[in-house]
Amino acid sequence: MLIFPPTISQDFTTDFEDRPLIVQFGAHTAIDFAKAAEMVQPYCDGVDLNCGCPQSWAIQEGIGCGLMRKPELVRDMVLAAKERCGKDFCVSVKIRIHNDLQETVNLVKLVETSGVDYITVHGRRRSQRSSEPVNLEAIKLIKSIATVPVFANGDVFSLGDVDRIVKATGVDGVMAARGLMDNPALFAGYSKTPWAAVERFLHHNMNLGPLPPQLTVHHVGEMMAKMLSKKERADMIDNSSNIVDLLDWLDRKFVVRRAGEGHFAEDVDPLHKDLN
């Protein structure tokens, strides 16, 4: 495990094997973004500026989608990070689309002048819900005018979705968010979370610096959404105030192997314990 300075160890941990690694930041000033990039530079392969978070609190703080109307500021933030960390350090930007797609085109063209390495496009407007389909034509348009690699984001829940989106848009890569929360083995070709992923997550979480208990339980709950009933999931959350409680709850219902035990992180389906 890496040892981090106290200034960042409370908010950022990783491991030598966690590569390639891009760290995403929400920021609203060039100096803040550049300083944050410099702090994590020794431990990652690049940083990403979040211009896509649609939540109201983010807009009020001037981060996330709050930056979509400030293309000059986005450009300056990328420039500042490049100047502070070196032009070869990877700096990317993740955006959404505007009601008027010409605004998105203008944003992309301006940000490209900063030396940005790639741009990820979430194909929804800030006001759209995740239940509404992604605008693939908009992503295709951005790809057609961009001079840097473009990644597509939104509605990626299987490798079939990846193929469909790439064919429809011509993008250079595809990013998943909710799909990976539900199934972190998505890009390995699994149609649902394999039990092996749950065991590996618990192992890494315990050995590489644990997440806060609420986040740990949340991630396990997302991964096991198709393995648990709603009642079981609620019971797990209600009775897991810390990682020990969570492991105890899981051990009562499933065979949870630890590293070093036979068949650790090998099973696709969970092995339920006979509680009768």
Rosetta silent file (secondary structure, phi, psi, omega in degrees, C-alpha in Angstrom):
SEQUENCE: MLIFPPTISQDFTTDFEDRPLIVQFGAHTAIDFAKAAEMVQPYCDGVDLNCGCPQSWAIQEGIGCGLMRKPELVRDMVLAAKERCGKDFCVSVKIRIHNDLQETVNLVKLVETSGVDYITVHGRRRSQRSSEPVNLEAIKLIKSIATVPVFANGDVFSLGDVDRIVKATGVDGVMAARGLMDNPALFAGYSKTPWAAVERFLHHNMNLGPLPPQLTVHHVGEMMAKMLSKKERADMIDNSSNIVDLLDWLDRKFVVRRAGEGHFAEDVDPLHKDLN
SCORE:     score description
SCORE:     0.000 S_00000001
   1 L     0.000  144.253  176.917    0.000    0.000    0.000 S_00000001
   2 L   -77.680  148.004  175.339    1.159    3.564   -0.704 S_00000001
   3 L  -103.456  125.117 -175.110    1.746    5.965    2.169 S_00000001
   4 L  -106.798  151.354  173.109    0.174    9.377    1.586 S_00000001
   5 L   -60.912  149.484 -179.421    0.887   12.768    3.148 S_00000001
   6 H   -56.116  -26.636 -176.996   -1.639   13.705    5.860 S_00000001
   7 H   -65.568  -23.006 -179.063   -2.959   16.496    3.618 S_00000001
   8 H  -123.803  -10.176 -172.738   -4.555   13.998    1.216 S_00000001
   9 H   -65.259  -21.571  179.868   -4.730   10.677    3.074 S_00000001
  10 L   -77.225  -20.301 -174.113   -8.199   11.415    4.440 S_00000001
  11 L  -119.553  -10.836 -173.366   -9.706   11.814    0.991 S_00000001
  12 L  -146.949  123.719  172.422   -7.567    9.787   -1.404 S_00000001
  13 L  -139.032  151.868  175.639   -6.034    6.327   -1.272 S_00000001
  14 L  -157.492 -165.490 -176.259   -4.870    3.943   -3.952 S_00000001
  15 L  -148.886  156.866 -179.700   -2.348    1.176   -4.576 S_00000001
  16 L   -55.947  -32.986 -177.075    0.506    0.478   -6.972 S_00000001
  17 L   -81.580   -8.373 -177.601   -1.637   -2.100   -8.782 S_00000001
  18 L   -85.905   65.643 -177.887   -4.524    0.342   -9.279 S_00000001
  19 L  -137.729  148.746   -3.514   -3.311    1.521  -12.689 S_00000001
  20 L   -69.788  150.341 -175.475   -4.053    3.152  -15.008 S_00000001
  21 L  -133.664  123.469  174.030   -5.792    5.565  -12.654 S_00000001
  22 E  -111.536  128.655 -179.405   -7.516    8.865  -13.449 S_00000001
  23 E  -101.066  124.290 -178.967   -8.597   11.024  -10.499 S_00000001
  24 E   -97.293  136.479  178.811  -11.678   13.177  -11.069 S_00000001
  25 E  -122.678  148.341  165.109  -12.081   16.542   -9.328 S_00000001
  26 L  -104.240  124.619 -178.603  -14.871   19.034   -8.928 S_00000001
  27 L  -150.621  160.842  178.728  -13.449   22.569   -8.852 S_00000001
  28 L  -131.351    7.940  172.689  -14.457   26.097   -9.832 S_00000001
  29 L  -134.740  151.390 -178.815  -11.118   27.917   -9.975 S_00000001
  30 H   -64.055  -39.998 -177.016   -8.012   27.248  -12.028 S_00000001
  31 H   -67.635  -38.673  178.889   -5.705   27.402   -9.013 S_00000001
  32 H   -64.465  -45.119 -179.380   -7.755   24.881   -7.012 S_00000001
  33 H   -65.088  -42.309 -179.128   -7.838   22.397   -9.870 S_00000001
  34 H   -65.707  -43.046  179.159   -4.141   22.807  -10.604 S_00000001
  35 H   -64.827  -41.359  179.142   -3.110   22.399   -6.947 S_00000001
  36 H   -62.720  -42.278  179.042   -5.320   19.326   -6.554 S_00000001
  37 H   -61.344  -41.504 -179.452   -3.804   17.810   -9.702 S_00000001
  38 H   -64.691  -36.626 -178.401   -0.307   18.433   -8.391 S_00000001
  39 H   -65.911  -37.234 -177.061   -1.096   16.759   -5.071 S_00000001
  40 H   -96.436   -7.061 -175.677   -2.223   13.485   -6.638 S_00000001
  41 H   -51.256  -41.174 -178.629    0.160   13.509   -9.616 S_00000001
  42 H   -66.773  -14.732 -171.595    2.698   11.125   -8.002 S_00000001
  43 H  -114.338    3.915 -176.080   -0.002    8.512   -7.418 S_00000001
  44 L  -145.003  179.887 -178.744   -2.030    8.498  -10.643 S_00000001
  45 L  -106.526   -3.616  179.598   -1.853    8.706  -14.427 S_00000001
  46 E   170.235  172.075  177.935   -4.013   11.772  -14.921 S_00000001
  47 E  -129.811  156.146 -179.413   -6.834   13.956  -13.640 S_00000001
  48 E  -128.415  136.678  176.984  -10.297   14.746  -14.964 S_00000001
  49 E   -94.952  120.355 -178.143  -12.327   17.922  -14.513 S_00000001
  50 E   -81.734  108.734  173.778  -15.979   17.176  -13.764 S_00000001
  51 E  -115.283   24.518 -172.967  -18.210   19.488  -15.798 S_00000001
  52 L  -125.319   -9.066 -178.820  -21.106   17.050  -15.833 S_00000001
  53 L   -65.952  122.664 -174.323  -22.545   16.633  -12.330 S_00000001
  54 L   -93.437    1.265 -173.903  -26.186   17.838  -12.599 S_00000001
  55 L   -69.479  145.997 -174.567  -27.024   18.031   -8.890 S_00000001
  56 H   -59.424  -40.753 -178.850  -28.297   21.362   -7.603 S_00000001
  57 H   -62.429  -35.278  178.909  -25.712   21.658   -4.840 S_00000001
  58 H   -67.583  -41.541  178.507  -22.932   21.278   -7.437 S_00000001
  59 H   -61.453  -42.776 -179.436  -24.433   23.988   -9.632 S_00000001
  60 H   -63.878  -32.577  179.100  -24.662   26.316   -6.615 S_00000001
  61 H   -80.772   -8.358 -179.021  -20.996   25.682   -5.831 S_00000001
  62 L    81.107   17.796  178.320  -20.046   26.489   -9.418 S_00000001
  63 L  -113.715 -178.286  179.559  -18.766   22.991  -10.129 S_00000001
  64 H    57.825 -133.632 -179.539  -20.062   20.159  -12.305 S_00000001
  65 H   -61.521  -15.493  176.011  -22.642   21.417  -14.809 S_00000001
  66 H   -61.371  -19.870  179.754  -22.101   24.881  -13.384 S_00000001
  67 H   -88.446  -11.355 -175.647  -19.008   25.040  -15.609 S_00000001
  68 L   -63.552  -24.972  178.763  -20.873   24.239  -18.836 S_00000001
  69 L   -94.960    8.345 -177.420  -21.695   27.936  -19.292 S_00000001
  70 L  -129.033   64.014 -175.484  -18.109   29.001  -18.606 S_00000001
  71 H   -59.727  -35.490  179.747  -16.000   27.565  -21.452 S_00000001
  72 H   -64.931  -38.626  178.732  -13.167   30.077  -20.935 S_00000001
  73 H   -66.158  -42.410  177.904  -12.868   29.035  -17.287 S_00000001
  74 H   -59.393  -45.790  176.942  -12.792   25.342  -18.243 S_00000001
  75 H   -57.520  -46.969 -177.707  -10.035   26.080  -20.743 S_00000001
  76 H   -65.546  -32.513  178.903   -8.074   28.036  -18.137 S_00000001
  77 H   -67.785  -41.919  176.827   -8.436   25.250  -15.566 S_00000001
  78 H   -65.342  -43.835  178.191   -6.957   22.692  -17.940 S_00000001
  79 H   -57.810  -43.581 -178.363   -4.171   25.116  -18.882 S_00000001
  80 H   -64.040  -41.169  178.658   -3.348   25.703  -15.209 S_00000001
  81 H   -65.923  -40.203  178.658   -3.143   21.963  -14.474 S_00000001
  82 H   -65.024  -41.648 -179.611   -0.917   21.427  -17.509 S_00000001
  83 H   -65.644  -36.989 -176.487    1.363   24.282  -16.500 S_00000001
  84 H   -80.381  -35.122 -173.606    1.680   23.018  -12.948 S_00000001
  85 H  -104.953  -10.179 -178.430    2.040   19.289  -13.704 S_00000001
  86 L   103.269  144.229 -174.711    3.712   19.345  -17.109 S_00000001
  87 L   -65.936  -20.846 -179.648    2.275   19.104  -20.599 S_00000001
  88 L   -84.665  -10.164  177.594    2.743   15.318  -20.674 S_00000001
  89 L   -76.314  130.939 -174.084    0.539   14.780  -17.608 S_00000001
  90 E   -72.282  124.456  175.565   -2.909   13.633  -18.746 S_00000001
  91 E  -129.436  123.135 -178.239   -5.714   16.135  -18.135 S_00000001
  92 E  -124.618  169.795 -179.217   -9.222   15.375  -19.382 S_00000001
  93 E  -135.265  138.189  175.613  -12.676   16.933  -19.111 S_00000001
  94 E  -114.122  127.284 -175.626  -16.093   15.317  -18.726 S_00000001
  95 E  -127.808  169.935  165.520  -19.083   17.298  -19.996 S_00000001
  96 L  -108.866 -169.027  178.476  -22.793   17.025  -20.729 S_00000001
  97 L  -111.463  154.239  178.491  -24.593   18.515  -23.715 S_00000001
  98 L   -89.452  165.038  171.507  -26.406   21.850  -24.018 S_00000001
  99 L   -59.148  -42.634  174.911  -29.938   22.423  -25.250 S_00000001
 100 L   -97.672  107.906 -174.258  -28.282   24.145  -28.196 S_00000001
 101 H   -63.785  -19.829  176.564  -25.640   21.692  -29.399 S_00000001
 102 H   -63.184  -32.424  175.807  -23.694   24.515  -31.037 S_00000001
 103 H   -63.666  -38.263  178.572  -22.811   25.634  -27.508 S_00000001
 104 H   -67.651  -41.745  176.747  -21.362   22.183  -26.839 S_00000001
 105 H   -59.285  -45.532 -179.552  -19.400   22.331  -30.087 S_00000001
 106 H   -63.809  -40.031  177.728  -18.026   25.743  -29.127 S_00000001
 107 H   -60.377  -48.402 -178.477  -17.096   24.492  -25.657 S_00000001
 108 H   -61.896  -45.582 -178.824  -15.215   21.522  -27.064 S_00000001
 109 H   -62.038  -39.146  179.547  -13.348   23.604  -29.641 S_00000001
 110 H   -70.320  -43.793 -179.344  -12.268   26.131  -27.010 S_00000001
 111 H   -63.804  -32.234  178.882  -11.196   23.500  -24.473 S_00000001
 112 H   -61.145  -26.834  179.939   -9.124   21.773  -27.151 S_00000001
 113 L   -69.885  -11.747 -178.652   -6.915   24.885  -27.331 S_00000001
 114 L   -84.666  -10.915 -174.775   -5.793   24.144  -23.760 S_00000001
 115 L    89.581   16.803  177.943   -4.037   20.910  -24.699 S_00000001
 116 L   -54.669  142.659 -174.193   -6.695   18.710  -23.096 S_00000001
 117 L   -85.132  -36.184  173.767   -5.901   15.033  -23.728 S_00000001
 118 E  -160.692  163.756 -178.670   -9.435   13.707  -24.200 S_00000001
 119 E  -129.328  131.887  175.142  -13.067   14.656  -23.583 S_00000001
 120 E  -102.937  130.869 -177.211  -15.842   12.461  -22.218 S_00000001
 121 E  -114.696  114.805  170.752  -19.370   13.350  -23.299 S_00000001
 122 E   -84.864  118.410 -170.711  -22.384   12.330  -21.251 S_00000001
 123 L   -79.847   40.474  173.855  -25.147   12.445  -23.831 S_00000001
 124 L  -132.474  153.724  172.793  -27.807   14.079  -21.666 S_00000001
 125 L   -77.797  165.223 -178.517  -28.629   17.652  -20.803 S_00000001
 126 L   -58.937  -34.567 -174.710  -28.340   18.816  -17.233 S_00000001
 127 L   -83.047   -8.783 -175.509  -32.142   18.730  -16.811 S_00000001
 128 L   -83.261  142.727  175.847  -32.592   15.178  -18.123 S_00000001
 129 L   -82.962  160.266 -179.639  -33.155   12.214  -15.852 S_00000001
 130 L   -68.488  -15.137  177.847  -31.160    9.014  -16.189 S_00000001
 131 L   -76.502  -16.656  177.861  -34.363    7.249  -17.290 S_00000001
 132 L   -84.244  142.192 -175.979  -34.323    9.260  -20.513 S_00000001
 133 L   -66.001  150.060  176.940  -32.236    7.801  -23.363 S_00000001
 134 L   -70.187  144.111  178.331  -28.809    9.199  -24.165 S_00000001
 135 L   -85.874   91.655 -178.164  -28.569   11.402  -27.263 S_00000001
 136 H   -69.199  -29.813  177.970  -26.169    9.366  -29.388 S_00000001
 137 H   -64.944  -35.960  178.053  -26.490   11.765  -32.304 S_00000001
 138 H   -66.271  -42.691  178.135  -25.153   14.551  -30.100 S_00000001
 139 H   -63.832  -40.467  178.017  -22.162   12.446  -29.088 S_00000001
 140 H   -60.352  -40.665  178.460  -21.585   11.576  -32.756 S_00000001
 141 H   -61.919  -47.322 -179.586  -21.593   15.276  -33.606 S_00000001
 142 H   -61.560  -42.013  177.728  -19.012   16.064  -30.935 S_00000001
 143 H   -60.823  -37.461 -175.401  -16.825   13.212  -32.125 S_00000001
 144 H   -69.926  -25.036 -177.449  -17.027   14.488  -35.706 S_00000001
 145 H  -104.410  -11.222 -175.517  -15.701   17.956  -34.835 S_00000001
 146 L   -79.679  148.144  175.866  -13.207   17.061  -32.093 S_00000001
 147 L  -105.952   -3.883  175.535   -9.476   16.819  -32.697 S_00000001
 148 L  -112.950  162.767  177.742   -8.813   14.918  -29.450 S_00000001
 149 L   -57.919  144.167  179.661  -10.143   11.471  -28.481 S_00000001
 150 E  -122.355  131.822  175.336  -13.786   11.437  -27.388 S_00000001
 151 E  -108.087  145.567  176.542  -15.332    8.992  -24.926 S_00000001
 152 E  -100.186  145.705  178.620  -19.082    8.357  -24.658 S_00000001
 153 E  -138.151  142.460  177.353  -20.903    8.096  -21.341 S_00000001
 154 L   118.551  130.796  176.401  -24.452    7.096  -20.440 S_00000001
 155 L    61.441   39.775  177.581  -26.612    3.954  -20.667 S_00000001
 156 L  -108.793  103.841 -177.695  -23.684    1.521  -20.559 S_00000001
 157 L  -125.855    0.574  179.546  -24.800   -1.628  -18.761 S_00000001
 158 L  -161.347  166.698  175.488  -23.282   -4.412  -20.902 S_00000001
 159 H   -66.125  -27.917  174.989  -20.652   -5.067  -23.539 S_00000001
 160 H   -62.477  -39.064  176.639  -23.519   -5.086  -26.022 S_00000001
 161 H   -64.131  -39.349  178.695  -24.224   -1.473  -25.053 S_00000001
 162 H   -59.555  -50.091 -179.131  -20.556   -0.646  -25.608 S_00000001
 163 H   -60.670  -42.955 -178.518  -20.600   -2.100  -29.131 S_00000001
 164 H   -62.301  -44.496 -177.034  -23.889   -0.353  -29.950 S_00000001
 165 H   -69.086  -41.084  178.815  -22.662    3.051  -28.780 S_00000001
 166 H   -63.002  -43.609  179.900  -19.302    2.793  -30.541 S_00000001
 167 H   -65.196  -36.400 -177.035  -20.979    1.830  -33.819 S_00000001
 168 H   -77.286  -26.934 -171.634  -23.518    4.647  -33.533 S_00000001
 169 H  -117.696  -23.837 -177.038  -21.060    7.407  -32.587 S_00000001
 170 L    74.778   18.371 -176.606  -17.569    6.394  -33.715 S_00000001
 171 L   -68.798  164.424 -178.227  -16.111    7.345  -30.331 S_00000001
 172 L   -86.307  -16.921 -179.588  -12.653    6.286  -29.176 S_00000001
 173 E  -166.015  168.316 -178.622  -13.829    4.813  -25.885 S_00000001
 174 E  -132.532  135.652  179.164  -16.830    4.260  -23.623 S_00000001
 175 E  -112.408  141.121  175.317  -17.217    5.077  -19.941 S_00000001
 176 L  -120.802  145.420  177.211  -19.683    3.466  -17.535 S_00000001
 177 L  -123.132  -75.593  178.997  -20.790    4.783  -14.149 S_00000001
 178 H   -60.183  -36.330 -179.987  -24.076    3.310  -12.891 S_00000001
 179 H   -60.986  -37.747  179.569  -23.386    0.166  -14.913 S_00000001
 180 H   -78.949  -27.251  173.750  -20.113   -0.429  -13.071 S_00000001
 181 H   -63.324  -42.837 -179.801  -21.686    0.289   -9.698 S_00000001
 182 H   -73.874  -37.238 -175.961  -24.166   -2.483  -10.402 S_00000001
 183 L  -145.724   89.064 -178.217  -21.635   -4.776  -12.070 S_00000001
 184 L   -64.552  -11.303  177.834  -17.928   -3.917  -11.672 S_00000001
 185 L   -97.932   17.023 -177.130  -17.073   -6.866  -13.954 S_00000001
 186 H   -53.526  -50.169 -175.254  -19.053   -5.385  -16.857 S_00000001
 187 H   -73.985   -8.604  173.279  -16.022   -4.802  -19.071 S_00000001
 188 H   -88.164   -2.140  174.910  -14.834   -8.351  -18.396 S_00000001
 189 L    99.166    4.479  179.405  -17.973   -9.580  -20.151 S_00000001
 190 L   -80.021  139.157  179.711  -20.117  -10.587  -17.166 S_00000001
 191 L   -84.453  -14.284  175.752  -23.838   -9.898  -17.462 S_00000001
 192 L  -149.523  165.318 -178.644  -24.177   -9.554  -13.679 S_00000001
 193 L   -62.906  121.001  174.409  -21.835   -9.100  -10.747 S_00000001
 194 L   -75.270  147.605 -179.840  -19.937  -12.344  -10.110 S_00000001
 195 H   -57.472  -31.000  178.860  -19.634  -13.340   -6.474 S_00000001
 196 H   -56.758  -35.337 -179.454  -15.857  -13.240   -6.963 S_00000001
 197 H   -67.475  -35.484  177.743  -16.091   -9.457   -7.388 S_00000001
 198 H   -65.389  -46.374  179.805  -17.830   -9.100   -4.015 S_00000001
 199 H   -63.858  -40.418  178.852  -15.123  -11.122   -2.271 S_00000001
 200 H   -65.718  -41.107  179.049  -12.360   -9.160   -4.021 S_00000001
 201 H   -60.847  -46.865  179.560  -13.979   -5.843   -3.128 S_00000001
 202 H   -61.186  -40.552  179.537  -14.235   -6.800    0.551 S_00000001
 203 H   -64.669  -50.932 -178.578  -10.622   -7.979    0.534 S_00000001
 204 H   -63.727  -37.811 -179.253   -9.232   -4.866   -1.143 S_00000001
 205 H   -63.752  -36.125 -179.423  -11.344   -2.594    1.025 S_00000001
 206 H   -78.644  -27.735 -171.897   -9.948   -4.155    4.189 S_00000001
 207 H  -104.927  -13.626 -177.205   -6.325   -4.256    3.029 S_00000001
 208 L  -116.634   23.826 -178.691   -5.831   -1.066    1.011 S_00000001
 209 L    94.280   99.581 -171.542   -7.372    1.435    3.352 S_00000001
 210 L   -65.732  147.232  170.557  -11.108    0.981    3.995 S_00000001
 211 L   -70.685  162.572  171.657  -13.766    3.271    2.625 S_00000001
 212 L   -55.560  145.788 -175.364  -16.099    4.917    5.136 S_00000001
 213 H   -52.569  -40.785 -178.175  -18.609    2.299    6.361 S_00000001
 214 H   -62.543  -40.154  179.556  -21.572    3.936    4.614 S_00000001
 215 H   -69.774  -39.414  178.577  -19.793    3.844    1.254 S_00000001
 216 H   -59.618  -49.506  179.982  -18.658    0.260    1.765 S_00000001
 217 H   -62.847  -39.788  179.862  -22.207   -0.904    2.519 S_00000001
 218 H   -61.272  -47.056 -179.230  -23.531    1.149   -0.399 S_00000001
 219 H   -63.237  -43.998  178.758  -21.114   -0.445   -2.881 S_00000001
 220 H   -62.692  -41.577  178.703  -21.824   -3.960   -1.613 S_00000001
 221 H   -62.003  -38.845  177.744  -25.554   -3.269   -1.800 S_00000001
 222 H   -67.002  -44.596 -178.784  -25.243   -2.101   -5.415 S_00000001
 223 H   -65.187  -31.669 -175.281  -23.162   -5.125   -6.415 S_00000001
 224 L  -100.236   15.539 -176.009  -25.561   -7.528   -4.716 S_00000001
 225 L   -56.260  -35.140 -179.426  -28.765   -5.888   -5.972 S_00000001
 226 L   -91.114   -2.670  178.997  -29.645   -8.989   -8.006 S_00000001
 227 L  -100.336  -17.826 -175.384  -28.581  -11.372   -5.228 S_00000001
 228 L  -120.135  149.443  170.016  -30.739   -9.914   -2.461 S_00000001
 229 L   -76.001  166.265  178.157  -34.412   -9.168   -2.078 S_00000001
 230 H   -60.405  -37.281  179.636  -35.357   -5.589   -1.213 S_00000001
 231 H   -66.620  -42.611  178.876  -36.079   -6.709    2.330 S_00000001
 232 H   -64.788  -41.360 -179.594  -32.682   -8.406    2.656 S_00000001
 233 H   -63.381  -43.241  178.104  -30.872   -5.405    1.245 S_00000001
 234 H   -63.321  -39.359  179.219  -32.626   -3.058    3.676 S_00000001
 235 H   -64.581  -41.243  178.581  -31.807   -5.430    6.550 S_00000001
 236 H   -61.447  -45.031 -178.957  -28.138   -5.484    5.533 S_00000001
 237 H   -65.655  -43.691 -177.723  -27.969   -1.694    5.435 S_00000001
 238 H   -66.352  -26.054 -174.625  -29.801   -1.277    8.743 S_00000001
 239 L  -111.687   21.419 -179.507  -27.525   -3.758   10.524 S_00000001
 240 L  -129.159   75.509  179.375  -24.140   -2.728    9.093 S_00000001
 241 L   -79.569  -13.158  176.717  -22.902    0.328   10.957 S_00000001
 242 L  -152.081  175.023 -174.622  -19.287   -0.732   10.330 S_00000001
 243 H   -65.408  -31.916  178.936  -17.307   -3.207    8.238 S_00000001
 244 H   -66.579  -44.859  177.539  -17.351   -5.869   10.994 S_00000001
 245 H   -59.899  -42.161 -179.640  -21.145   -5.760   11.160 S_00000001
 246 H   -61.920  -46.698  179.655  -21.310   -6.024    7.361 S_00000001
 247 H   -63.611  -39.858  178.245  -19.032   -9.067    7.274 S_00000001
 248 H   -61.688  -42.942 -179.527  -20.987  -10.694   10.094 S_00000001
 249 H   -62.945  -45.925 -179.620  -24.249  -10.126    8.193 S_00000001
 250 H   -65.872  -39.998 -178.926  -22.836  -11.577    4.987 S_00000001
 251 H   -63.547  -29.304  179.533  -21.245  -14.529    6.801 S_00000001
 252 H   -70.712  -27.195 -174.072  -24.601  -15.509    8.242 S_00000001
 253 H  -108.964  -25.633 -174.282  -26.173  -15.818    4.787 S_00000001
 254 E  -133.554  160.761  170.434  -23.331  -16.624    2.374 S_00000001
 255 L   -85.065  106.252 -178.968  -20.019  -18.433    2.182 S_00000001
 256 L  -106.668  103.219 -178.299  -17.635  -15.478    2.121 S_00000001
 257 L   -80.693  145.725  175.521  -14.123  -16.718    1.483 S_00000001
 258 L  -100.736  158.231  178.623  -11.082  -14.768    2.584 S_00000001
 259 L   -55.510  133.821 -177.746   -7.830  -14.428    0.645 S_00000001
 260 L   101.246  -20.971  176.221   -5.768  -17.583    1.110 S_00000001
 261 L   -82.723  151.486  178.948   -8.790  -19.861    1.394 S_00000001
 262 L   -58.407  136.412  178.155   -9.521  -22.336   -1.362 S_00000001
 263 L    66.581   20.259  175.166  -11.615  -20.977   -4.248 S_00000001
 264 L   -60.936  131.683  176.339  -11.336  -17.395   -2.990 S_00000001
 265 L    54.826   42.526  177.747  -12.714  -14.993   -5.622 S_00000001
 266 L  -118.426  -26.004 -171.908  -13.474  -17.772   -8.120 S_00000001
 267 L   -79.791  144.555  174.361  -17.250  -18.256   -7.984 S_00000001
 268 L   -86.619  -43.552  179.888  -19.706  -16.567  -10.299 S_00000001
 269 L  -103.497  145.192  179.223  -22.783  -17.299   -8.174 S_00000001
 270 L   -70.284  149.514  176.105  -22.935  -16.870   -4.391 S_00000001
 271 L  -100.585  108.427 -178.314  -23.080  -19.956   -2.206 S_00000001
 272 E   -77.474  145.398  175.195  -25.970  -19.527    0.210 S_00000001
 273 L   -86.443  143.954  177.257  -25.803  -21.057    3.669 S_00000001
 274 L   -79.795  108.090 -175.411  -28.536  -23.417    4.737 S_00000001
 275 L   -92.760    4.371 -179.471  -30.235  -21.555    7.583 S_00000001
 276 L   -80.589    0.000    0.000  -32.804  -24.263    8.285 S_00000001
